[in-house]
Amino acid sequence: MGKRSVRVFLALVFALLLPGSPAWAGDGAPVSMEVSTVYGDMGKFGSHIPLVITFYGQSETPFNGTVNVKTLESTPDNSDEVYQYSFPVSVKLAETEKKEIYIPLGQKSSGIHVALCDQGGREVDSCSLSFDVSRDMGRLLIGGLAGEEEELSYFDGVHLEYGMVDSRLILLDQKALPSDARGLELLDILLINGFSTESLTEDQRTAILQWVERGGTLLLGTGQEAEKVLGGFSEDLGGVRIRGYEKKKVGLGVEYAQDSPEDAQVELMCAELSVPGGRVVMEGDDIPLLTVIRRGKGKMGFFSYDLGEIRGFAEKTPGYVAEILTKTLGQEAVSQLYYYSSYGRNDDYWSAQSLVSTGSVDRLPRIPLYMAVTAVYILAAGPGLYLYLKKKDLSRYYGISVVIASAAASAVIYLLGTGTRFTSEFYTLATVLDTSGDTVEETTFLDVRTPDSRPFSLRVPAEYSITPLTRSSQYEEQPVQAFDGKQAADVRIAREEDAAVLSASRSRAFDPRYFKLESRGERTFPGRIEGDLRLFEGKLSGYIRNGYDFPLTDSAVFFYGQVCPLGDLEPGEVRELKEEPVLNWPVNMTYLAAQWLVERDSAGKELDDEELLRNTDRRSLYGWYLDQTYRGAYVSGARFSALGPEQGLWEWVSPDGQAADGQVLYTQELEMTTEKGGSVWRSGLYNPQQVVSGNMGYGSDGLSLYGTEPVTVEYFLGPDLDVEKVAFTFISPEFFSGEDFYYIRPFEGEACFYNNETKNYDPVDLSGGGFTESVLAPYLSAENSLVVKYTAEEGDTSGVTSMLPVPVVTGRKR
């Protein structure tokens, strides 16, 4: 063998033996990998990126290994940490395997690195991906499922918010459409047109609906394809029906006509839709063109026509498309797109800070004991020992006596601190266990801390999805960093068959690491709440039964803007409700309701440190739940909520006795009726209110008024009702009793209704018993909208927010 051959042979041997060196290269690899992205190179910091990874078996023996995905995250002090997500891979000869995974894009870099490794950790194949995250332009990301690709093309490149926001259309393949709601969170809007939704899998339909409930917007084009487009969601559309079809010329707005009004007319096949509770946001020639309903925190919109039929008109008049997007999302949401789409959201990071940054009240130091020991030591080591030894003529032993006294005091203080001292990693958790029918959703915030720089490892049940929560780099305006994935991982989340292993190679003493854990499935937790309720004109009747085998505290039944506090419930206890009055709470200031509910029994009492800390944790958890459920979106029905023990929920956290502490909030959707004698009673915020004029700064959401400048609000009471009565409910005084929020007050001033006949504003007294149908006649529009102008009283209102009253409606369904 020649010298050259020997050198080549030795080089191959060393390449195979050296750690971290590729074991195979090129066509000799036992398996190859292909990574595709569902949304191309579009990304948002903190949002999950859905990846589809295809593995091709190329060896006679089965391949077993892992696929590792690395991202770059930020820390509270703005340094870097590499996070690695690992998934098992098993591929046989000539076999093709696909894996759909969801990776949160790191807050510090728009790049991720994907590597396929064998069981020995040797790299077989790898690739790096970079995502386009613009910080100069806001983006409205629109996903499209269409029968023909070009029919939605005009939604791409639309300018909004004076050119500060651009739309991007991403045409989707049904086969690659995510089957998990996390895979859709990158999108702002999902458009479906000319596509059979019945071809979607059950998981894909469930993912879409969950995404909508969490804040997404689903728009459905119908026209002559209505049955095909709506069919897959027929059981989830809240009674939306197709009444018939009509082909006619529809005026889309004379403002978009170029030469004559006829230029803005398009011949369309329109589906006549019945959309219960829907609000018409666009119409033409008295035909509803786009009707929107709320679902959870999101929206579903129904076009009465096929979106492909206006393609020619839309391409010539992009302003009309901008109007569609603005009226669907709302002006405020469009205005915020620049900030959030450019920098990403990290609301959950700040939520985790307030929910799991404290710890166990049992580990609070006993300050009086420390003070007593210190006082005894000072007295003993100072005048006490000196005078005693001098009296015994033993002054020469004073020095050694002080040393002994100091050692004894140190030992006592050390022993007193045993209960507050951590010897290994410790965990703080906050859990919301939410039941709806037979489905339970669990959301848990987890904070892992160590008393020193040691590593840690935690096994998490396989049913949980795990999302790290890190601080966005937007606050330091750091540039996007390049990331090649060569750095070793600092934090690992490794999926196994029956668990996920969460670990860190190093830590900083007492520095928090936040994670969000979520699961959804059929109910397995023992017990539930039973109830049957009727709410009509502010009075609650029915019963509530605690079906758990443990007591519940701070329990209440919540409705949108109203609450009935129940206090403590013992196991099996039945609470009868007979025309109980409910309290009105401000839905745009959920923390007021949370604080009052948790602290109402201790109001006026002097609390110790443990009670104060416990109340802080409970208030934070209650406030987070109310904020997630009610803020910014009307939610129908009744929801029970109460604090309770963890009761085995966290057994997986501390199997070896490590410290774990936190709070659990049990919530459940309950059966409720709001009808009586054929009449329906509901909030006037059933459809979102709109600020017509007034201070467009802080407090201009139509629920509150800041300062003295008048604000005019339009309420949409619903075209599905024949209104019999409208009353206005003022926020209950209980929520203004605390001193922490002295700058928030109930509204005091003048209110006027806009008169559609005289075109003037008429003063009205909102504190009366309400306004009947005959009185409302000149003020209600044909679509049942009511315009109210509020003017605060002159006086000391500088820096004061006035909470506006909320309309409630009684009427008969049409």
PDB file of N, CA, C and O in Angstrom, residues 400-453:
ATOM      1  N   ILE A 400     -12.588  34.279  74.244  1.00  0.00           N
ATOM      2  CA  ILE A 400     -13.016  32.944  73.835  1.00  0.00           C
ATOM      3  C   ILE A 400     -14.512  32.756  74.004  1.00  0.00           C
ATOM      4  O   ILE A 400     -15.179  32.054  73.244  1.00  0.00           O
ATOM      5  N   SER A 401     -15.101  33.425  74.997  1.00  0.00           N
ATOM      6  CA  SER A 401     -16.552  33.335  75.231  1.00  0.00           C
ATOM      7  C   SER A 401     -17.332  33.951  74.078  1.00  0.00           C
ATOM      8  O   SER A 401     -18.373  33.432  73.665  1.00  0.00           O
ATOM      9  N   VAL A 402     -16.805  35.073  73.558  1.00  0.00           N
ATOM     10  CA  VAL A 402     -17.482  35.707  72.415  1.00  0.00           C
ATOM     11  C   VAL A 402     -17.436  34.794  71.198  1.00  0.00           C
ATOM     12  O   VAL A 402     -18.404  34.668  70.453  1.00  0.00           O
ATOM     13  N   VAL A 403     -16.292  34.112  71.002  1.00  0.00           N
ATOM     14  CA  VAL A 403     -16.179  33.185  69.877  1.00  0.00           C
ATOM     15  C   VAL A 403     -17.192  32.057  70.003  1.00  0.00           C
ATOM     16  O   VAL A 403     -17.871  31.680  69.037  1.00  0.00           O
ATOM     17  N   ILE A 404     -17.306  31.502  71.212  1.00  0.00           N
ATOM     18  CA  ILE A 404     -18.266  30.409  71.437  1.00  0.00           C
ATOM     19  C   ILE A 404     -19.702  30.895  71.236  1.00  0.00           C
ATOM     20  O   ILE A 404     -20.528  30.222  70.609  1.00  0.00           O
ATOM     21  N   ALA A 405     -20.000  32.098  71.760  1.00  0.00           N
ATOM     22  CA  ALA A 405     -21.352  32.649  71.605  1.00  0.00           C
ATOM     23  C   ALA A 405     -21.668  32.898  70.125  1.00  0.00           C
ATOM     24  O   ALA A 405     -22.786  32.639  69.656  1.00  0.00           O
ATOM     25  N   SER A 406     -20.684  33.383  69.368  1.00  0.00           N
ATOM     26  CA  SER A 406     -20.886  33.626  67.931  1.00  0.00           C
ATOM     27  C   SER A 406     -21.142  32.324  67.192  1.00  0.00           C
ATOM     28  O   SER A 406     -22.023  32.236  66.313  1.00  0.00           O
ATOM     29  N   ALA A 407     -20.372  31.285  67.538  1.00  0.00           N
ATOM     30  CA  ALA A 407     -20.573  29.983  66.901  1.00  0.00           C
ATOM     31  C   ALA A 407     -21.946  29.425  67.217  1.00  0.00           C
ATOM     32  O   ALA A 407     -22.624  28.870  66.342  1.00  0.00           O
ATOM     33  N   ALA A 408     -22.372  29.569  68.487  1.00  0.00           N
ATOM     34  CA  ALA A 408     -23.697  29.068  68.878  1.00  0.00           C
ATOM     35  C   ALA A 408     -24.803  29.812  68.146  1.00  0.00           C
ATOM     36  O   ALA A 408     -25.771  29.212  67.658  1.00  0.00           O
ATOM     37  N   ALA A 409     -24.669  31.150  68.045  1.00  0.00           N
ATOM     38  CA  ALA A 409     -25.691  31.941  67.350  1.00  0.00           C
ATOM     39  C   ALA A 409     -25.740  31.575  65.863  1.00  0.00           C
ATOM     40  O   ALA A 409     -26.810  31.473  65.271  1.00  0.00           O
ATOM     41  N   SER A 410     -24.544  31.372  65.266  1.00  0.00           N
ATOM     42  CA  SER A 410     -24.496  30.981  63.855  1.00  0.00           C
ATOM     43  C   SER A 410     -25.174  29.644  63.642  1.00  0.00           C
ATOM     44  O   SER A 410     -25.901  29.449  62.656  1.00  0.00           O
ATOM     45  N   ALA A 411     -24.938  28.697  64.559  1.00  0.00           N
ATOM     46  CA  ALA A 411     -25.565  27.385  64.444  1.00  0.00           C
ATOM     47  C   ALA A 411     -27.080  27.478  64.538  1.00  0.00           C
ATOM     48  O   ALA A 411     -27.818  26.822  63.791  1.00  0.00           O
ATOM     49  N   VAL A 412     -27.572  28.313  65.472  1.00  0.00           N
ATOM     50  CA  VAL A 412     -29.017  28.480  65.626  1.00  0.00           C
ATOM     51  C   VAL A 412     -29.618  29.091  64.362  1.00  0.00           C
ATOM     52  O   VAL A 412     -30.664  28.647  63.870  1.00  0.00           O
ATOM     53  N   ILE A 413     -28.944  30.135  63.826  1.00  0.00           N
ATOM     54  CA  ILE A 413     -29.451  30.774  62.615  1.00  0.00           C
ATOM     55  C   ILE A 413     -29.432  29.795  61.448  1.00  0.00           C
ATOM     56  O   ILE A 413     -30.366  29.748  60.622  1.00  0.00           O
ATOM     57  N   TYR A 414     -28.393  28.965  61.363  1.00  0.00           N
ATOM     58  CA  TYR A 414     -28.318  27.968  60.288  1.00  0.00           C
ATOM     59  C   TYR A 414     -29.478  26.974  60.392  1.00  0.00           C
ATOM     60  O   TYR A 414     -30.118  26.636  59.397  1.00  0.00           O
ATOM     61  N   LEU A 415     -29.749  26.533  61.640  1.00  0.00           N
ATOM     62  CA  LEU A 415     -30.846  25.580  61.837  1.00  0.00           C
ATOM     63  C   LEU A 415     -32.196  26.226  61.524  1.00  0.00           C
ATOM     64  O   LEU A 415     -33.095  25.572  60.974  1.00  0.00           O
ATOM     65  N   LEU A 416     -32.350  27.510  61.896  1.00  0.00           N
ATOM     66  CA  LEU A 416     -33.606  28.197  61.593  1.00  0.00           C
ATOM     67  C   LEU A 416     -33.828  28.299  60.080  1.00  0.00           C
ATOM     68  O   LEU A 416     -34.968  28.307  59.612  1.00  0.00           O
ATOM     69  N   GLY A 417     -32.740  28.355  59.305  1.00  0.00           N
ATOM     70  CA  GLY A 417     -32.862  28.493  57.858  1.00  0.00           C
ATOM     71  C   GLY A 417     -33.017  27.194  57.112  1.00  0.00           C
ATOM     72  O   GLY A 417     -33.112  27.204  55.880  1.00  0.00           O
ATOM     73  N   THR A 418     -33.033  26.062  57.840  1.00  0.00           N
ATOM     74  CA  THR A 418     -33.139  24.764  57.164  1.00  0.00           C
ATOM     75  C   THR A 418     -34.395  24.674  56.301  1.00  0.00           C
ATOM     76  O   THR A 418     -34.374  24.179  55.175  1.00  0.00           O
ATOM     77  N   GLY A 419     -35.499  25.166  56.819  1.00  0.00           N
ATOM     78  CA  GLY A 419     -36.761  25.075  56.084  1.00  0.00           C
ATOM     79  C   GLY A 419     -36.846  25.997  54.899  1.00  0.00           C
ATOM     80  O   GLY A 419     -37.720  25.827  54.033  1.00  0.00           O
ATOM     81  N   THR A 420     -35.975  27.008  54.821  1.00  0.00           N
ATOM     82  CA  THR A 420     -36.019  27.952  53.711  1.00  0.00           C
ATOM     83  C   THR A 420     -34.911  27.718  52.702  1.00  0.00           C
ATOM     84  O   THR A 420     -34.829  28.425  51.709  1.00  0.00           O
ATOM     85  N   ARG A 421     -34.074  26.717  52.958  1.00  0.00           N
ATOM     86  CA  ARG A 421     -32.892  26.498  52.128  1.00  0.00           C
ATOM     87  C   ARG A 421     -33.179  25.442  51.054  1.00  0.00           C
ATOM     88  O   ARG A 421     -33.791  24.415  51.331  1.00  0.00           O
ATOM     89  N   PHE A 422     -32.751  25.709  49.810  1.00  0.00           N
ATOM     90  CA  PHE A 422     -32.914  24.755  48.719  1.00  0.00           C
ATOM     91  C   PHE A 422     -31.605  24.008  48.501  1.00  0.00           C
ATOM     92  O   PHE A 422     -30.537  24.618  48.448  1.00  0.00           O
ATOM     93  N   THR A 423     -31.718  22.705  48.363  1.00  0.00           N
ATOM     94  CA  THR A 423     -30.527  21.886  48.132  1.00  0.00           C
ATOM     95  C   THR A 423     -30.471  21.315  46.722  1.00  0.00           C
ATOM     96  O   THR A 423     -29.478  20.694  46.347  1.00  0.00           O
ATOM     97  N   SER A 424     -31.537  21.475  45.959  1.00  0.00           N
ATOM     98  CA  SER A 424     -31.555  21.021  44.569  1.00  0.00           C
ATOM     99  C   SER A 424     -32.512  21.919  43.800  1.00  0.00           C
ATOM    100  O   SER A 424     -33.044  22.898  44.344  1.00  0.00           O
ATOM    101  N   GLU A 425     -32.734  21.604  42.516  1.00  0.00           N
ATOM    102  CA  GLU A 425     -33.634  22.428  41.724  1.00  0.00           C
ATOM    103  C   GLU A 425     -35.024  22.443  42.341  1.00  0.00           C
ATOM    104  O   GLU A 425     -35.444  21.483  42.987  1.00  0.00           O
ATOM    105  N   PHE A 426     -35.730  23.534  42.144  1.00  0.00           N
ATOM    106  CA  PHE A 426     -37.082  23.640  42.690  1.00  0.00           C
ATOM    107  C   PHE A 426     -37.986  24.260  41.633  1.00  0.00           C
ATOM    108  O   PHE A 426     -37.527  24.961  40.727  1.00  0.00           O
ATOM    109  N   TYR A 427     -39.282  23.979  41.766  1.00  0.00           N
ATOM    110  CA  TYR A 427     -40.240  24.289  40.706  1.00  0.00           C
ATOM    111  C   TYR A 427     -41.398  25.103  41.264  1.00  0.00           C
ATOM    112  O   TYR A 427     -41.897  24.828  42.358  1.00  0.00           O
ATOM    113  N   THR A 428     -41.837  26.093  40.487  1.00  0.00           N
ATOM    114  CA  THR A 428     -43.054  26.831  40.793  1.00  0.00           C
ATOM    115  C   THR A 428     -43.989  26.675  39.603  1.00  0.00           C
ATOM    116  O   THR A 428     -43.561  26.856  38.458  1.00  0.00           O
ATOM    117  N   LEU A 429     -45.243  26.347  39.887  1.00  0.00           N
ATOM    118  CA  LEU A 429     -46.205  26.065  38.819  1.00  0.00           C
ATOM    119  C   LEU A 429     -47.492  26.851  39.026  1.00  0.00           C
ATOM    120  O   LEU A 429     -47.861  27.193  40.157  1.00  0.00           O
ATOM    121  N   ALA A 430     -48.162  27.133  37.941  1.00  0.00           N
ATOM    122  CA  ALA A 430     -49.506  27.706  37.958  1.00  0.00           C
ATOM    123  C   ALA A 430     -50.308  27.006  36.870  1.00  0.00           C
ATOM    124  O   ALA A 430     -49.919  27.028  35.702  1.00  0.00           O
ATOM    125  N   THR A 431     -51.412  26.374  37.262  1.00  0.00           N
ATOM    126  CA  THR A 431     -52.182  25.524  36.333  1.00  0.00           C
ATOM    127  C   THR A 431     -53.623  25.985  36.247  1.00  0.00           C
ATOM    128  O   THR A 431     -54.250  26.305  37.270  1.00  0.00           O
ATOM    129  N   VAL A 432     -54.146  26.015  35.028  1.00  0.00           N
ATOM    130  CA  VAL A 432     -55.580  26.176  34.795  1.00  0.00           C
ATOM    131  C   VAL A 432     -56.079  24.884  34.172  1.00  0.00           C
ATOM    132  O   VAL A 432     -55.613  24.482  33.101  1.00  0.00           O
ATOM    133  N   LEU A 433     -56.998  24.221  34.862  1.00  0.00           N
ATOM    134  CA  LEU A 433     -57.592  22.976  34.371  1.00  0.00           C
ATOM    135  C   LEU A 433     -59.009  23.310  33.927  1.00  0.00           C
ATOM    136  O   LEU A 433     -59.896  23.523  34.755  1.00  0.00           O
ATOM    137  N   ASP A 434     -59.223  23.368  32.622  1.00  0.00           N
ATOM    138  CA  ASP A 434     -60.484  23.845  32.064  1.00  0.00           C
ATOM    139  C   ASP A 434     -61.249  22.701  31.419  1.00  0.00           C
ATOM    140  O   ASP A 434     -60.726  21.997  30.545  1.00  0.00           O
ATOM    141  N   THR A 435     -62.492  22.518  31.849  1.00  0.00           N
ATOM    142  CA  THR A 435     -63.334  21.434  31.343  1.00  0.00           C
ATOM    143  C   THR A 435     -64.470  22.000  30.498  1.00  0.00           C
ATOM    144  O   THR A 435     -65.138  22.951  30.892  1.00  0.00           O
ATOM    145  N   SER A 436     -64.647  21.411  29.324  1.00  0.00           N
ATOM    146  CA  SER A 436     -65.759  21.760  28.467  1.00  0.00           C
ATOM    147  C   SER A 436     -66.320  20.461  27.902  1.00  0.00           C
ATOM    148  O   SER A 436     -65.674  19.801  27.085  1.00  0.00           O
ATOM    149  N   GLY A 437     -67.493  20.070  28.371  1.00  0.00           N
ATOM    150  CA  GLY A 437     -68.041  18.773  27.976  1.00  0.00           C
ATOM    151  C   GLY A 437     -67.163  17.656  28.504  1.00  0.00           C
ATOM    152  O   GLY A 437     -66.862  17.589  29.692  1.00  0.00           O
ATOM    153  N   ASP A 438     -66.740  16.767  27.606  1.00  0.00           N
ATOM    154  CA  ASP A 438     -65.858  15.668  28.000  1.00  0.00           C
ATOM    155  C   ASP A 438     -64.386  15.971  27.728  1.00  0.00           C
ATOM    156  O   ASP A 438     -63.546  15.091  27.846  1.00  0.00           O
ATOM    157  N   THR A 439     -64.095  17.210  27.351  1.00  0.00           N
ATOM    158  CA  THR A 439     -62.723  17.585  27.017  1.00  0.00           C
ATOM    159  C   THR A 439     -62.114  18.429  28.121  1.00  0.00           C
ATOM    160  O   THR A 439     -62.772  19.320  28.663  1.00  0.00           O
ATOM    161  N   VAL A 440     -60.866  18.128  28.434  1.00  0.00           N
ATOM    162  CA  VAL A 440     -60.130  18.897  29.441  1.00  0.00           C
ATOM    163  C   VAL A 440     -58.899  19.512  28.788  1.00  0.00           C
ATOM    164  O   VAL A 440     -58.130  18.815  28.124  1.00  0.00           O
ATOM    165  N   GLU A 441     -58.742  20.799  28.964  1.00  0.00           N
ATOM    166  CA  GLU A 441     -57.541  21.492  28.518  1.00  0.00           C
ATOM    167  C   GLU A 441     -56.758  21.940  29.752  1.00  0.00           C
ATOM    168  O   GLU A 441     -57.317  22.575  30.641  1.00  0.00           O
ATOM    169  N   GLU A 442     -55.494  21.587  29.785  1.00  0.00           N
ATOM    170  CA  GLU A 442     -54.641  22.010  30.891  1.00  0.00           C
ATOM    171  C   GLU A 442     -53.564  22.943  30.364  1.00  0.00           C
ATOM    172  O   GLU A 442     -52.897  22.653  29.371  1.00  0.00           O
ATOM    173  N   THR A 443     -53.416  24.071  31.023  1.00  0.00           N
ATOM    174  CA  THR A 443     -52.350  25.018  30.721  1.00  0.00           C
ATOM    175  C   THR A 443     -51.552  25.227  31.995  1.00  0.00           C
ATOM    176  O   THR A 443     -52.104  25.649  33.011  1.00  0.00           O
ATOM    177  N   THR A 444     -50.265  24.918  31.953  1.00  0.00           N
ATOM    178  CA  THR A 444     -49.406  25.042  33.125  1.00  0.00           C
ATOM    179  C   THR A 444     -48.189  25.883  32.802  1.00  0.00           C
ATOM    180  O   THR A 444     -47.492  25.626  31.815  1.00  0.00           O
ATOM    181  N   PHE A 445     -47.949  26.898  33.613  1.00  0.00           N
ATOM    182  CA  PHE A 445     -46.717  27.665  33.544  1.00  0.00           C
ATOM    183  C   PHE A 445     -45.743  27.072  34.559  1.00  0.00           C
ATOM    184  O   PHE A 445     -46.109  26.833  35.714  1.00  0.00           O
ATOM    185  N   LEU A 446     -44.521  26.840  34.116  1.00  0.00           N
ATOM    186  CA  LEU A 446     -43.504  26.189  34.945  1.00  0.00           C
ATOM    187  C   LEU A 446     -42.260  27.060  35.008  1.00  0.00           C
ATOM    188  O   LEU A 446     -41.763  27.525  33.982  1.00  0.00           O
ATOM    189  N   ASP A 447     -41.775  27.261  36.230  1.00  0.00           N
ATOM    190  CA  ASP A 447     -40.515  27.973  36.446  1.00  0.00           C
ATOM    191  C   ASP A 447     -39.556  27.015  37.147  1.00  0.00           C
ATOM    192  O   ASP A 447     -39.876  26.481  38.211  1.00  0.00           O
ATOM    193  N   VAL A 448     -38.399  26.763  36.519  1.00  0.00           N
ATOM    194  CA  VAL A 448     -37.384  25.881  37.085  1.00  0.00           C
ATOM    195  C   VAL A 448     -36.203  26.732  37.532  1.00  0.00           C
ATOM    196  O   VAL A 448     -35.647  27.493  36.735  1.00  0.00           O
ATOM    197  N   ARG A 449     -35.829  26.595  38.794  1.00  0.00           N
ATOM    198  CA  ARG A 449     -34.675  27.331  39.323  1.00  0.00           C
ATOM    199  C   ARG A 449     -33.779  26.384  40.111  1.00  0.00           C
ATOM    200  O   ARG A 449     -34.240  25.374  40.640  1.00  0.00           O
ATOM    201  N   THR A 450     -32.512  26.741  40.177  1.00  0.00           N
ATOM    202  CA  THR A 450     -31.541  25.965  40.955  1.00  0.00           C
ATOM    203  C   THR A 450     -30.856  26.895  41.946  1.00  0.00           C
ATOM    204  O   THR A 450     -30.734  28.105  41.698  1.00  0.00           O
ATOM    205  N   PRO A 451     -30.378  26.357  43.101  1.00  0.00           N
ATOM    206  CA  PRO A 451     -29.709  27.215  44.088  1.00  0.00           C
ATOM    207  C   PRO A 451     -28.273  27.552  43.726  1.00  0.00           C
ATOM    208  O   PRO A 451     -27.618  28.312  44.432  1.00  0.00           O
ATOM    209  N   ASP A 452     -27.750  26.943  42.649  1.00  0.00           N
ATOM    210  CA  ASP A 452     -26.383  27.205  42.219  1.00  0.00           C
ATOM    211  C   ASP A 452     -26.318  26.988  40.701  1.00  0.00           C
ATOM    212  O   ASP A 452     -27.344  27.024  40.029  1.00  0.00           O
ATOM    213  N   SER A 453     -25.149  26.716  40.167  1.00  0.00           N
ATOM    214  CA  SER A 453     -24.990  26.599  38.715  1.00  0.00           C
ATOM    215  C   SER A 453     -25.105  25.170  38.209  1.00  0.00           C
ATOM    216  O   SER A 453     -24.688  24.873  37.094  1.00  0.00           O
TER     217      SER A 453
END
